[in-house]
């Protein structure tokens, strides 16, 4: 378990009833092991009967939050990471799944959800080697399974036992498992680090009232859950009264305002993006080693500038608590000042001291994903597009010397990130950030380059390292599957099966 060291998830009595209704995955399971079962129903009646039996076994937001808080306190006090353990189950359903069981009100759903991730490939840059035509089962050709069962746990034996029970339930209702995916945190000492070697999940916004976080700022519940005020000032899932946004060169496809409200059963639900992103670790390491000397940086410095943080999670911007003689853009400050990794320091920067990107290039992954106080084209602000990420790594550890993915790829070399995020609008959150920020060479400014980590729409591209020059990077991340889902509330699931 990797993220529970933060003082997250203090219950707020005002939303206790809502937390009991939402599924807990949006709050954050933060488990070392996850098992995804991709399923198709046999017919509407047996599908609904399955959901009816499954619903009371699903983890709600309150129990997940209280568990996480107890875990953090226990670890702070006793330091035993295994003292408290749990296994959680959640359920997501796709548009094909909703159609199949005859869910009401589907005509009100936004276009992107109706189309599915595969059909949105041109917009989000899943082209070339990431084209849905190349995706793995069960996402072959961009297909979305009817639903996903997510199991998450600390203990593998408990997780297996729970999965067996769920599989028995599936069999009783003639539901077919069309795919399986395991996600596992990397082994110590890399727990919580993604496969390129960087600590992940460092900057996570808290959801106002629903979670409490010491790091990463706060977003309104309406950015994550349906039925609450969002950061645009609208109620998520409801038609807006403000005039529609006109297309501009920067934002040629503004998110259309919903014409009609989402059906009542979606309240307290959240849309989920799942992306299976395969990582070419050997290719990443090779690129860094080859390019670093050409711009007068060490391999580690260039890799850190590509992400925007050091592998430890320490930012490359100056932080409170960092010794004055340490330049955080040149050395990982946590080596001499471990306190920079504390919750009150680790996100205490907003790029206002670094407008030109001399420390953290504007094209780096974290600055693309969250430009903080940067002044954005067309006056947009980054706090309207923050992401609640709940992904996990998958696949074996990289062994130096193994063939580089993309050149010679034995089947057993599939490793990467199961990217998961929750939002009230996929268009305004995941799709916007991926298409307008990550995939644009001119975001924020011409020459910044595309996000070197996640823009898969070109085989290579320039990355600008201010003060050092430009490097041309290959692509190391390939989309090999994914889909758009909704995690309905528990009351929403009951309404759906009535
Ligand atoms: C294999 C693919 C990916 C890798 C290796 C990766 C890696 C990382 C790392 C190392 C960080 C810095 C630590 C942190 O703040 O959590 C980060 C941050 C972040 N990533 Fe990714 N990421 C990947 C895919 C994505 C995707 C697909 C998105 C969304 C489109 C995304 C959105 C974000 C966001 C929003 C942040 C936080 C930025 C901030 O607030 O500073 N990442 N990622």
Short mmCIF file of C-alpha atoms and ligand atoms in Angstrom, two decimals:
data_model
loop_
_atom_site.label_atom_id
_atom_site.label_comp_id
_atom_site.label_asym_id
_atom_site.label_seq_id
_atom_site.Cartn_x
_atom_site.Cartn_y
_atom_site.Cartn_z
CA UNK A 1 0.00 0.00 0.00
CA UNK A 2 1.58 3.22 -1.07
CA UNK A 3 -0.36 6.39 -0.48
CA UNK A 4 -1.85 6.04 2.94
CA UNK A 5 0.98 7.81 4.71
CA UNK A 6 -0.87 11.04 4.01
CA UNK A 7 -3.45 12.21 6.51
CA UNK A 8 -6.24 11.57 4.07
CA UNK A 9 -9.85 10.68 4.49
CA UNK A 10 -11.07 12.23 7.72
CA UNK A 11 -14.85 11.66 7.82
CA UNK A 12 -16.98 14.75 7.36
CA UNK A 13 -20.37 14.11 8.89
CA UNK A 14 -22.12 16.34 6.35
CA UNK A 15 -21.60 13.85 3.58
CA UNK A 16 -21.78 10.59 5.53
CA UNK A 17 -25.01 9.54 3.82
CA UNK A 18 -23.56 10.36 0.40
CA UNK A 19 -20.36 8.49 1.18
CA UNK A 20 -22.45 5.43 2.10
CA UNK A 21 -24.03 5.66 -1.34
CA UNK A 22 -21.00 6.17 -3.59
CA UNK A 23 -18.69 3.33 -4.51
CA UNK A 24 -15.42 3.51 -2.59
CA UNK A 25 -13.04 3.29 -5.53
CA UNK A 26 -13.33 7.02 -6.18
CA UNK A 27 -12.22 7.69 -2.61
CA UNK A 28 -9.21 5.48 -3.29
CA UNK A 29 -8.52 1.83 -2.48
CA UNK A 30 -4.74 2.34 -2.55
CA UNK A 31 -4.11 -1.40 -2.43
CA UNK A 32 -1.04 -3.30 -3.56
CA UNK A 33 -3.12 -5.75 -5.58
CA UNK A 34 -6.09 -5.35 -7.89
CA UNK A 35 -7.92 -7.87 -10.04
CA UNK A 36 -10.14 -6.71 -12.88
CA UNK A 37 -12.79 -9.05 -14.30
CA UNK A 38 -14.29 -7.88 -17.59
CA UNK A 39 -17.75 -9.36 -18.05
CA UNK A 40 -20.64 -9.66 -20.50
CA UNK A 41 -24.20 -10.42 -19.44
CA UNK A 42 -26.18 -13.25 -21.06
CA UNK A 43 -29.42 -11.28 -21.12
CA UNK A 44 -31.01 -8.34 -19.35
CA UNK A 45 -32.84 -10.38 -16.70
CA UNK A 46 -29.86 -12.44 -15.53
CA UNK A 47 -27.60 -9.37 -15.76
CA UNK A 48 -29.89 -7.47 -13.43
CA UNK A 49 -30.19 -10.47 -11.10
CA UNK A 50 -26.39 -10.57 -10.89
CA UNK A 51 -26.14 -6.84 -10.11
CA UNK A 52 -28.85 -7.23 -7.44
CA UNK A 53 -26.87 -9.94 -5.69
CA UNK A 54 -23.54 -8.12 -6.10
CA UNK A 55 -24.65 -4.66 -4.92
CA UNK A 56 -24.75 -5.30 -1.14
CA UNK A 57 -21.17 -6.68 -1.32
CA UNK A 58 -19.70 -3.54 -2.93
CA UNK A 59 -17.42 -1.28 -0.90
CA UNK A 60 -18.94 2.12 -0.20
CA UNK A 61 -17.05 5.37 0.18
CA UNK A 62 -17.49 5.67 3.93
CA UNK A 63 -15.99 2.30 4.82
CA UNK A 64 -13.10 2.84 2.43
CA UNK A 65 -12.38 6.29 3.84
CA UNK A 66 -12.58 5.14 7.45
CA UNK A 67 -10.36 2.18 6.71
CA UNK A 68 -7.77 4.40 5.00
CA UNK A 69 -7.75 6.75 7.94
CA UNK A 70 -7.33 3.91 10.44
CA UNK A 71 -4.56 2.46 8.28
CA UNK A 72 -2.68 5.77 8.20
CA UNK A 73 -2.99 6.24 11.94
CA UNK A 74 -1.94 2.68 12.62
CA UNK A 75 1.09 3.00 10.40
CA UNK A 76 2.03 6.32 11.97
CA UNK A 77 1.67 4.87 15.46
CA UNK A 78 2.84 1.26 15.17
CA UNK A 79 4.59 1.26 11.80
CA UNK A 80 3.18 -2.15 10.85
CA UNK A 81 1.93 -2.02 7.25
CA UNK A 82 0.20 -5.43 7.61
CA UNK A 83 -1.70 -4.76 10.83
CA UNK A 84 -4.87 -3.69 9.04
CA UNK A 85 -6.00 -5.31 5.83
CA UNK A 86 -9.13 -5.28 3.71
CA UNK A 87 -10.48 -6.49 0.39
CA UNK A 88 -12.84 -4.30 -1.60
CA UNK A 89 -15.10 -4.93 -4.59
CA UNK A 90 -16.52 -2.33 -7.00
CA UNK A 91 -18.57 -2.47 -10.18
CA UNK A 92 -18.42 -0.31 -13.32
CA UNK A 93 -20.72 -0.56 -16.32
CA UNK A 94 -20.19 0.64 -19.90
CA UNK A 95 -22.63 2.15 -22.34
CA UNK A 96 -23.01 -1.23 -24.16
CA UNK A 97 -23.73 -2.84 -20.78
CA UNK A 98 -26.34 -0.22 -19.86
CA UNK A 99 -28.00 -0.60 -23.24
CA UNK A 100 -27.99 -4.39 -22.87
CA UNK A 101 -29.83 -4.33 -19.52
CA UNK A 102 -32.25 -1.66 -20.75
CA UNK A 103 -31.16 1.18 -18.43
CA UNK A 104 -33.45 4.20 -18.62
CA UNK A 105 -32.41 7.69 -19.72
CA UNK A 106 -29.43 6.73 -21.89
CA UNK A 107 -30.30 9.36 -24.50
CA UNK A 108 -29.20 12.03 -22.00
CA UNK A 109 -25.67 10.65 -21.67
CA UNK A 110 -22.81 12.64 -23.15
CA UNK A 111 -21.48 11.80 -26.60
CA UNK A 112 -18.10 10.56 -25.44
CA UNK A 113 -19.64 7.97 -23.13
CA UNK A 114 -22.06 6.85 -25.82
CA UNK A 115 -19.22 6.48 -28.33
CA UNK A 116 -16.73 4.75 -26.02
CA UNK A 117 -12.97 5.20 -25.77
CA UNK A 118 -12.16 3.28 -28.95
CA UNK A 119 -14.35 5.50 -31.11
CA UNK A 120 -12.81 8.64 -29.59
CA UNK A 121 -9.33 7.54 -30.63
CA UNK A 122 -8.64 10.35 -33.11
CA UNK A 123 -9.51 13.01 -30.51
CA UNK A 124 -7.41 11.53 -27.71
CA UNK A 125 -4.51 10.48 -29.93
CA UNK A 126 -4.85 6.70 -29.89
CA UNK A 127 -3.52 6.33 -33.42
CA UNK A 128 -0.62 4.47 -35.05
CA UNK A 129 0.72 1.85 -32.65
CA UNK A 130 -1.97 2.87 -30.12
CA UNK A 131 -4.84 2.51 -32.60
CA UNK A 132 -7.77 0.48 -31.20
CA UNK A 133 -7.27 -1.90 -34.14
CA UNK A 134 -4.16 -3.11 -32.26
CA UNK A 135 -5.72 -3.35 -28.79
CA UNK A 136 -5.65 -6.49 -26.68
CA UNK A 137 -8.72 -8.54 -25.75
CA UNK A 138 -11.28 -7.82 -24.39
CA UNK A 139 -10.84 -4.35 -25.94
CA UNK A 140 -10.09 -5.68 -29.44
CA UNK A 141 -10.93 -3.09 -32.05
CA UNK A 142 -12.04 -0.65 -29.35
CA UNK A 143 -14.76 -2.93 -27.95
CA UNK A 144 -15.98 -2.30 -24.41
CA UNK A 145 -17.14 -5.16 -22.21
CA UNK A 146 -20.55 -4.75 -20.57
CA UNK A 147 -19.06 -4.25 -17.13
CA UNK A 148 -15.99 -4.51 -14.95
CA UNK A 149 -15.62 -6.00 -11.48
CA UNK A 150 -12.73 -4.45 -9.60
CA UNK A 151 -11.29 -6.36 -6.64
CA UNK A 152 -8.64 -4.67 -4.55
CA UNK A 153 -6.79 -6.04 -1.55
CA UNK A 154 -3.72 -6.03 0.65
CA UNK A 155 -3.49 -9.78 1.00
CA UNK A 156 -3.29 -12.03 -2.05
CA UNK A 157 -4.93 -15.06 -0.43
CA UNK A 158 -7.89 -12.95 0.73
CA UNK A 159 -8.13 -11.34 -2.69
CA UNK A 160 -8.15 -14.75 -4.44
CA UNK A 161 -10.81 -16.06 -2.07
CA UNK A 162 -12.99 -13.03 -2.74
CA UNK A 163 -12.52 -13.38 -6.48
CA UNK A 164 -13.58 -17.01 -6.30
CA UNK A 165 -16.79 -15.97 -4.56
CA UNK A 166 -17.48 -13.34 -7.21
CA UNK A 167 -16.78 -15.84 -9.97
CA UNK A 168 -19.25 -18.28 -8.40
CA UNK A 169 -21.83 -15.50 -8.36
CA UNK A 170 -21.10 -14.71 -12.01
CA UNK A 171 -21.54 -18.37 -12.98
CA UNK A 172 -24.86 -18.59 -11.11
CA UNK A 173 -26.18 -15.77 -13.32
CA UNK A 174 -24.62 -17.01 -16.58
CA UNK A 175 -22.38 -13.94 -16.80
CA UNK A 176 -19.30 -14.55 -18.97
CA UNK A 177 -15.82 -13.41 -18.02
CA UNK A 178 -14.43 -12.04 -21.30
CA UNK A 179 -11.12 -10.83 -19.90
CA UNK A 180 -8.99 -10.59 -16.81
CA UNK A 181 -6.31 -8.11 -15.79
CA UNK A 182 -4.08 -8.16 -12.73
CA UNK A 183 -2.61 -4.97 -11.30
CA UNK A 184 0.13 -5.14 -8.69
CA UNK A 185 2.27 -2.53 -7.01
CA UNK A 186 5.94 -2.95 -7.82
CA UNK A 187 7.94 -4.85 -5.20
CA UNK A 188 9.95 -3.04 -2.50
CA UNK A 189 11.81 -0.73 -2.68
CA UNK A 190 9.78 0.48 -5.69
CA UNK A 191 6.29 0.27 -4.16
CA UNK A 192 4.22 3.22 -5.36
CA UNK A 193 6.62 3.86 -8.26
CA UNK A 194 5.58 3.36 -11.86
CA UNK A 195 7.77 1.29 -14.19
CA UNK A 196 9.96 4.18 -15.41
CA UNK A 197 11.00 4.44 -11.78
CA UNK A 198 9.09 7.50 -10.54
CA UNK A 199 6.88 7.80 -7.48
CA UNK A 200 3.31 8.05 -8.71
CA UNK A 201 0.17 9.40 -7.06
CA UNK A 202 2.08 12.29 -5.46
CA UNK A 203 -0.19 15.14 -6.52
CA UNK A 204 -3.78 14.13 -5.95
CA UNK A 205 -6.54 16.64 -5.32
CA UNK A 206 -8.81 16.08 -2.34
CA UNK A 207 -12.54 15.98 -3.10
CA UNK A 208 -14.10 18.71 -0.99
CA UNK A 209 -15.94 17.22 2.01
CA UNK A 210 -15.53 13.68 0.65
CA UNK A 211 -11.81 13.24 1.28
CA UNK A 212 -9.33 15.23 3.28
CA UNK A 213 -5.85 15.55 1.96
CA UNK A 214 -2.71 17.28 3.03
CA UNK A 215 -1.38 17.39 -0.50
CA UNK A 216 -2.46 18.36 -3.97
CA UNK A 217 -5.20 20.96 -3.38
CA UNK A 218 -8.96 20.45 -3.33
CA UNK A 219 -11.61 20.16 -6.03
CA UNK A 220 -15.39 20.46 -5.66
CA UNK A 221 -17.38 17.21 -5.50
CA UNK A 222 -19.12 18.09 -8.78
CA UNK A 223 -15.86 17.53 -10.67
CA UNK A 224 -15.97 13.89 -9.59
CA UNK A 225 -19.53 12.92 -8.68
CA UNK A 226 -22.78 13.53 -10.54
CA UNK A 227 -25.23 15.88 -8.83
CA UNK A 228 -22.90 18.42 -7.18
CA UNK A 229 -21.54 21.85 -7.98
CA UNK A 230 -18.44 21.65 -10.13
CA UNK A 231 -15.50 23.98 -10.69
CA UNK A 232 -17.35 25.71 -13.56
CA UNK A 233 -20.13 26.61 -11.11
CA UNK A 234 -22.62 24.18 -12.67
CA UNK A 235 -24.32 21.15 -11.17
CA UNK A 236 -22.71 18.11 -12.73
CA UNK A 237 -25.11 16.08 -14.87
CA UNK A 238 -27.55 18.99 -15.22
CA UNK A 239 -28.07 21.32 -18.19
CA UNK A 240 -26.17 24.58 -17.72
CA UNK A 241 -27.65 28.02 -18.07
CA UNK A 242 -24.41 29.77 -19.02
CA UNK A 243 -23.91 30.49 -22.76
CA UNK A 244 -22.11 27.74 -24.68
CA UNK A 245 -18.38 28.19 -25.11
CA UNK A 246 -17.46 29.20 -28.65
CA UNK A 247 -14.79 27.17 -30.47
CA UNK A 248 -11.35 28.79 -30.57
CA UNK A 249 -8.07 27.70 -32.17
CA UNK A 250 -6.94 26.58 -28.72
CA UNK A 251 -10.15 24.68 -27.97
CA UNK A 252 -11.78 23.79 -31.31
CA UNK A 253 -14.16 21.26 -29.74
CA UNK A 254 -15.48 22.78 -26.51
CA UNK A 255 -17.37 20.37 -24.33
CA UNK A 256 -21.03 20.74 -25.32
CA UNK A 257 -23.37 21.74 -22.51
CA UNK A 258 -25.73 18.88 -21.66
CA UNK A 259 -29.13 19.47 -23.24
CA UNK A 260 -31.03 17.40 -20.71
CA UNK A 261 -30.30 16.16 -17.21
CA UNK A 262 -28.76 12.78 -16.65
CA UNK A 263 -31.31 10.33 -15.21
CA UNK A 264 -31.83 10.31 -11.44
CA UNK A 265 -30.13 6.95 -11.00
CA UNK A 266 -26.77 8.51 -11.96
CA UNK A 267 -26.67 10.80 -8.89
CA UNK A 268 -23.61 10.02 -6.74
CA UNK A 269 -22.18 8.08 -9.66
CA UNK A 270 -18.89 8.86 -11.36
CA UNK A 271 -17.54 8.24 -14.85
CA UNK A 272 -14.43 6.08 -14.99
CA UNK A 273 -11.65 6.08 -17.57
CA UNK A 274 -9.59 2.90 -17.70
CA UNK A 275 -6.51 2.82 -19.93
CA UNK A 276 -4.07 -0.03 -20.24
CA UNK A 277 -0.84 1.82 -21.03
CA UNK A 278 2.09 -0.35 -21.93
CA UNK A 279 5.47 1.09 -20.97
CA UNK A 280 8.70 0.54 -22.88
CA UNK A 281 11.11 0.80 -19.96
CA UNK A 282 14.18 -0.19 -21.96
CA UNK A 283 13.30 2.40 -24.60
CA UNK A 284 12.84 5.11 -21.96
CA UNK A 285 16.20 4.32 -20.36
CA UNK A 286 17.95 4.21 -23.74
CA UNK A 287 16.43 7.53 -24.83
CA UNK A 288 17.58 9.23 -21.64
CA UNK A 289 21.09 7.83 -21.83
CA UNK A 290 21.46 8.84 -25.50
CA UNK A 291 19.89 12.30 -25.27
CA UNK A 292 21.23 13.55 -21.94
CA UNK A 293 24.82 14.29 -23.10
CA UNK A 294 23.50 16.17 -26.12
CA UNK A 295 21.89 18.75 -23.82
CA UNK A 296 24.54 18.80 -21.11
CA UNK A 297 22.48 16.94 -18.50
CA UNK A 298 22.95 13.65 -16.68
CA UNK A 299 20.59 10.81 -17.56
CA UNK A 300 18.83 11.24 -14.20
CA UNK A 301 18.43 15.00 -14.67
CA UNK A 302 16.91 14.65 -18.13
CA UNK A 303 14.54 11.89 -16.97
CA UNK A 304 13.46 14.05 -14.04
CA UNK A 305 12.87 17.04 -16.31
CA UNK A 306 10.75 14.82 -18.55
CA UNK A 307 8.46 13.95 -15.65
CA UNK A 308 8.88 17.18 -13.65
CA UNK A 309 9.83 15.38 -10.44
CA UNK A 310 12.72 13.25 -9.22
CA UNK A 311 12.13 9.50 -8.89
CA UNK A 312 11.53 9.99 -5.15
CA UNK A 313 8.63 12.34 -5.97
CA UNK A 314 10.60 15.42 -4.93
CA UNK A 315 9.74 18.35 -7.23
CA UNK A 316 12.32 20.15 -9.31
CA UNK A 317 11.00 23.49 -8.08
CA UNK A 318 12.34 25.09 -4.91
CA UNK A 319 10.41 23.97 -1.85
CA UNK A 320 10.07 25.26 1.68
CA UNK A 321 12.43 23.15 3.76
CA UNK A 322 14.98 22.67 1.01
CA UNK A 323 18.55 23.77 1.98
CA UNK A 324 19.52 26.99 0.19
CA UNK A 325 22.67 25.53 -1.40
CA UNK A 326 20.73 22.72 -3.11
CA UNK A 327 19.39 23.41 -6.59
CA UNK A 328 16.36 21.13 -6.86
CA UNK A 329 16.56 21.25 -10.65
CA UNK A 330 20.04 19.70 -10.55
CA UNK A 331 19.88 17.28 -7.62
CA UNK A 332 17.16 15.39 -5.82
CA UNK A 333 16.72 17.57 -2.73
CA UNK A 334 15.22 14.70 -0.71
CA UNK A 335 18.65 13.11 -0.41
CA UNK A 336 19.81 15.91 1.89
CA UNK A 337 16.40 17.15 3.04
CA UNK A 338 13.99 14.21 3.29
CA UNK A 339 11.38 16.57 4.73
CA UNK A 340 10.69 17.92 1.21
CA UNK A 341 8.74 14.69 0.68
CA UNK A 342 6.35 15.51 3.53
CA UNK A 343 2.75 16.31 2.71
CA UNK A 344 3.13 20.02 3.53
CA UNK A 345 6.14 20.43 1.21
CA UNK A 346 5.88 18.01 -1.68
CA UNK A 347 3.28 20.03 -3.62
CA UNK A 348 4.26 23.46 -2.31
CA UNK A 349 5.09 24.95 -5.71
CA UNK A 350 3.00 26.54 -8.45
CA UNK A 351 5.53 27.41 -11.23
CA UNK A 352 5.21 31.18 -10.66
CA UNK A 353 8.97 31.28 -9.97
CA UNK A 354 9.71 29.35 -13.15
CA UNK A 355 7.66 30.88 -15.99
CA UNK A 356 10.13 29.80 -18.69
CA UNK A 357 10.47 26.24 -17.45
CA UNK A 358 14.14 26.41 -16.54
CA UNK A 359 13.57 24.01 -13.66
CA UNK A 360 10.46 22.14 -14.84
CA UNK A 361 9.99 22.37 -18.62
CA UNK A 362 6.49 23.45 -19.64
CA UNK A 363 6.32 20.28 -21.73
CA UNK A 364 7.09 17.95 -18.80
CA UNK A 365 4.40 15.48 -17.78
CA UNK A 366 3.38 17.09 -14.49
CA UNK A 367 3.31 20.62 -15.91
CA UNK A 368 1.21 19.48 -18.88
CA UNK A 369 -1.17 17.65 -16.57
CA UNK A 370 -1.45 20.39 -13.97
CA UNK A 371 -0.02 23.75 -15.04
CA UNK A 372 -0.99 25.17 -11.63
CA UNK A 373 -0.75 28.98 -11.68
CA UNK A 374 0.57 29.24 -15.23
CA UNK A 375 -1.46 31.65 -17.34
CA UNK A 376 -3.04 29.44 -19.97
CA UNK A 377 -4.11 30.25 -23.52
CA UNK A 378 -7.66 31.60 -23.66
CA UNK A 379 -7.64 32.26 -19.93
CA UNK A 380 -8.41 28.65 -19.02
CA UNK A 381 -7.32 27.54 -15.56
CA UNK A 382 -5.84 24.23 -14.62
CA UNK A 383 -8.01 23.82 -11.53
CA UNK A 384 -11.02 23.08 -13.75
CA UNK A 385 -9.43 19.94 -15.12
CA UNK A 386 -7.88 18.24 -12.09
CA UNK A 387 -7.84 14.46 -11.96
CA UNK A 388 -8.57 11.95 -9.25
CA UNK A 389 -6.24 9.15 -10.29
CA UNK A 390 -6.69 5.64 -8.92
CA UNK A 391 -4.50 3.49 -11.18
CA UNK A 392 -2.03 0.70 -10.47
CA UNK A 393 0.99 -0.77 -12.23
CA UNK A 394 0.84 -4.12 -14.01
CA UNK A 395 3.32 -6.62 -15.39
CA UNK A 396 6.74 -7.93 -14.43
CA UNK A 397 9.76 -5.92 -13.39
CA UNK A 398 12.06 -4.73 -16.16
CA UNK A 399 15.36 -6.58 -16.38
CA UNK A 400 18.23 -4.60 -17.91
CA UNK A 401 19.31 -6.16 -21.17
CA UNK A 402 15.92 -7.49 -22.17
CA UNK A 403 14.77 -6.58 -25.69
CA UNK A 404 13.25 -3.15 -26.05
CA UNK A 405 9.48 -3.14 -26.52
CA UNK A 406 8.60 -2.01 -30.02
CA UNK A 407 11.63 -3.73 -31.51
CA UNK A 408 11.50 -7.30 -30.26
CA UNK A 409 8.60 -7.99 -28.00
CA UNK A 410 8.25 -11.38 -26.36
CA UNK A 411 4.71 -11.78 -25.07
CA UNK A 412 5.80 -11.83 -21.46
CA UNK A 413 7.05 -8.25 -21.68
CA UNK A 414 3.72 -6.59 -21.19
CA UNK A 415 4.13 -4.09 -18.35
CA UNK A 416 2.85 -0.63 -17.65
CA UNK A 417 0.14 1.34 -15.96
CA UNK A 418 -3.55 0.58 -15.58
CA UNK A 419 -4.54 4.23 -15.60
CA UNK A 420 -7.86 4.83 -13.82
CA UNK A 421 -9.47 8.15 -13.08
CA UNK A 422 -12.88 9.26 -11.85
CA UNK A 423 -14.81 12.33 -13.04
CA UNK A 424 -18.28 13.75 -13.57
CA UNK A 425 -17.43 14.59 -17.19
CA UNK A 426 -14.94 12.55 -19.22
CA UNK A 427 -14.93 15.25 -21.92
CA UNK A 428 -14.04 18.02 -19.48
CA UNK A 429 -11.49 16.05 -17.53
CA UNK A 430 -9.61 13.13 -19.12
CA UNK A 431 -10.32 13.93 -22.79
CA UNK A 432 -9.64 17.64 -22.40
CA UNK A 433 -6.31 17.17 -20.67
CA UNK A 434 -5.18 14.39 -23.00
CA UNK A 435 -6.16 16.13 -26.25
CA UNK A 436 -5.63 19.84 -25.50
CA UNK A 437 -2.73 19.72 -23.11
CA UNK A 438 -0.75 16.47 -23.48
CA UNK A 439 -1.07 16.03 -27.23
CA UNK A 440 -0.49 19.64 -28.26
CA UNK A 441 2.98 20.71 -29.20
CA UNK A 442 1.95 24.37 -28.68
CA UNK A 443 0.53 23.93 -25.18
CA UNK A 444 1.27 26.06 -23.34
CA UNK A 445 3.40 27.87 -25.92
CA UNK A 446 4.64 26.98 -29.40
CA UNK A 447 7.77 24.86 -29.10
CA UNK A 448 7.00 23.42 -25.66
CA UNK A 449 6.45 20.01 -27.24
CA UNK A 450 3.92 17.28 -26.57
CA UNK A 451 3.80 15.43 -23.26
CA UNK A 452 6.74 13.04 -23.68
CA UNK A 453 5.16 10.45 -21.38
CA UNK A 454 1.59 10.17 -22.63
CA UNK A 455 1.13 11.68 -26.09
CA UNK A 456 1.06 8.56 -28.25
CA UNK A 457 -0.19 10.21 -31.43
CA UNK A 458 3.21 10.60 -33.11
CA UNK A 459 6.12 8.12 -33.27
CA UNK A 460 8.48 10.74 -31.84
CA UNK A 461 8.57 14.42 -31.05
CA UNK A 462 10.65 17.34 -29.86
CA UNK A 463 10.88 18.07 -26.14
CA UNK A 464 12.10 21.50 -25.17
CA UNK A 465 14.44 21.69 -22.17
CA UNK A 466 14.83 25.44 -21.54
CA UNK A 467 18.42 26.43 -20.93
CA UNK A 468 19.67 23.20 -22.49
CA UNK A 469 18.12 22.86 -25.93
CA UNK A 470 15.81 20.40 -27.57
CA UNK A 471 15.79 16.62 -27.73
CA UNK A 472 13.76 14.39 -30.03
CA UNK A 473 12.13 11.67 -28.00
CA UNK A 474 10.66 8.37 -29.16
CA UNK A 475 7.36 7.28 -27.63
CA UNK A 476 7.60 4.83 -24.74
CA UNK A 477 3.92 4.44 -23.84
CA UNK A 478 1.39 2.62 -26.02
CA UNK A 479 -2.33 2.29 -25.40
CA UNK A 480 -3.23 -1.41 -25.60
CA UNK A 481 -6.80 -1.26 -24.31
CA UNK A 482 -9.30 0.70 -22.30
CA UNK A 483 -12.83 1.93 -22.02
CA UNK A 484 -15.25 4.44 -20.58
CA UNK A 485 -17.49 3.29 -17.74
CA UNK A 486 -19.73 4.64 -15.03
CA UNK A 487 -19.43 3.59 -11.38
CA UNK A 488 -23.06 4.09 -10.34
CA UNK A 489 -23.93 4.75 -6.72
CA UNK A 490 -25.30 1.85 -4.72
CA UNK A 491 -28.79 3.37 -4.78
CA UNK A 492 -28.33 3.92 -8.52
CA UNK A 493 -27.57 0.22 -8.99
CA UNK A 494 -30.68 -0.71 -7.02
CA UNK A 495 -32.75 1.62 -9.18
CA UNK A 496 -31.28 0.11 -12.34
CA UNK A 497 -32.28 -3.40 -11.37
CA UNK A 498 -35.81 -2.65 -10.20
C1 LIG B 1 2.23 5.10 -18.44
C2 LIG B 1 1.70 6.29 -18.38
C3 LIG B 1 1.96 7.27 -17.26
C4 LIG B 1 3.04 7.39 -16.44
C5 LIG B 1 4.31 6.58 -16.46
C6 LIG B 1 2.76 8.49 -15.55
C7 LIG B 1 3.62 8.92 -14.55
C8 LIG B 1 3.38 9.99 -13.71
C9 LIG B 1 4.26 10.45 -12.68
C10 LIG B 1 5.61 9.82 -12.35
C11 LIG B 1 3.69 11.52 -12.10
C12 LIG B 1 4.29 12.40 -10.98
C13 LIG B 1 3.85 11.99 -9.63
C14 LIG B 1 2.46 12.39 -9.27
O1 LIG B 1 2.18 13.56 -9.07
O2 LIG B 1 1.62 11.50 -9.20
C15 LIG B 1 2.43 11.74 -12.75
C16 LIG B 1 1.54 12.74 -12.44
C17 LIG B 1 0.34 12.93 -13.07
N1 LIG B 1 -0.16 12.23 -14.13
FE1 LIG B 1 0.71 10.67 -15.03
N2 LIG B 1 1.54 9.01 -15.84
C18 LIG B 1 1.01 8.29 -16.88
C19 LIG B 1 -0.22 8.47 -17.48
C20 LIG B 1 -1.07 9.50 -17.22
C21 LIG B 1 -2.29 9.78 -17.94
C22 LIG B 1 -2.84 8.95 -19.10
C23 LIG B 1 -2.83 10.89 -17.40
C24 LIG B 1 -4.08 11.62 -17.80
C25 LIG B 1 -4.42 11.89 -19.06
C26 LIG B 1 -1.96 11.30 -16.30
C27 LIG B 1 -2.21 12.35 -15.47
C28 LIG B 1 -1.39 12.75 -14.45
C29 LIG B 1 -1.71 13.83 -13.55
C30 LIG B 1 -3.00 14.65 -13.53
C31 LIG B 1 -0.62 13.95 -12.68
C32 LIG B 1 -0.48 14.93 -11.54
C33 LIG B 1 0.07 16.24 -12.03
C34 LIG B 1 0.21 17.23 -10.89
O3 LIG B 1 -0.81 17.55 -10.29
O4 LIG B 1 1.34 17.61 -10.62
N3 LIG B 1 -0.90 10.45 -16.24
N4 LIG B 1 2.26 10.79 -13.74
#
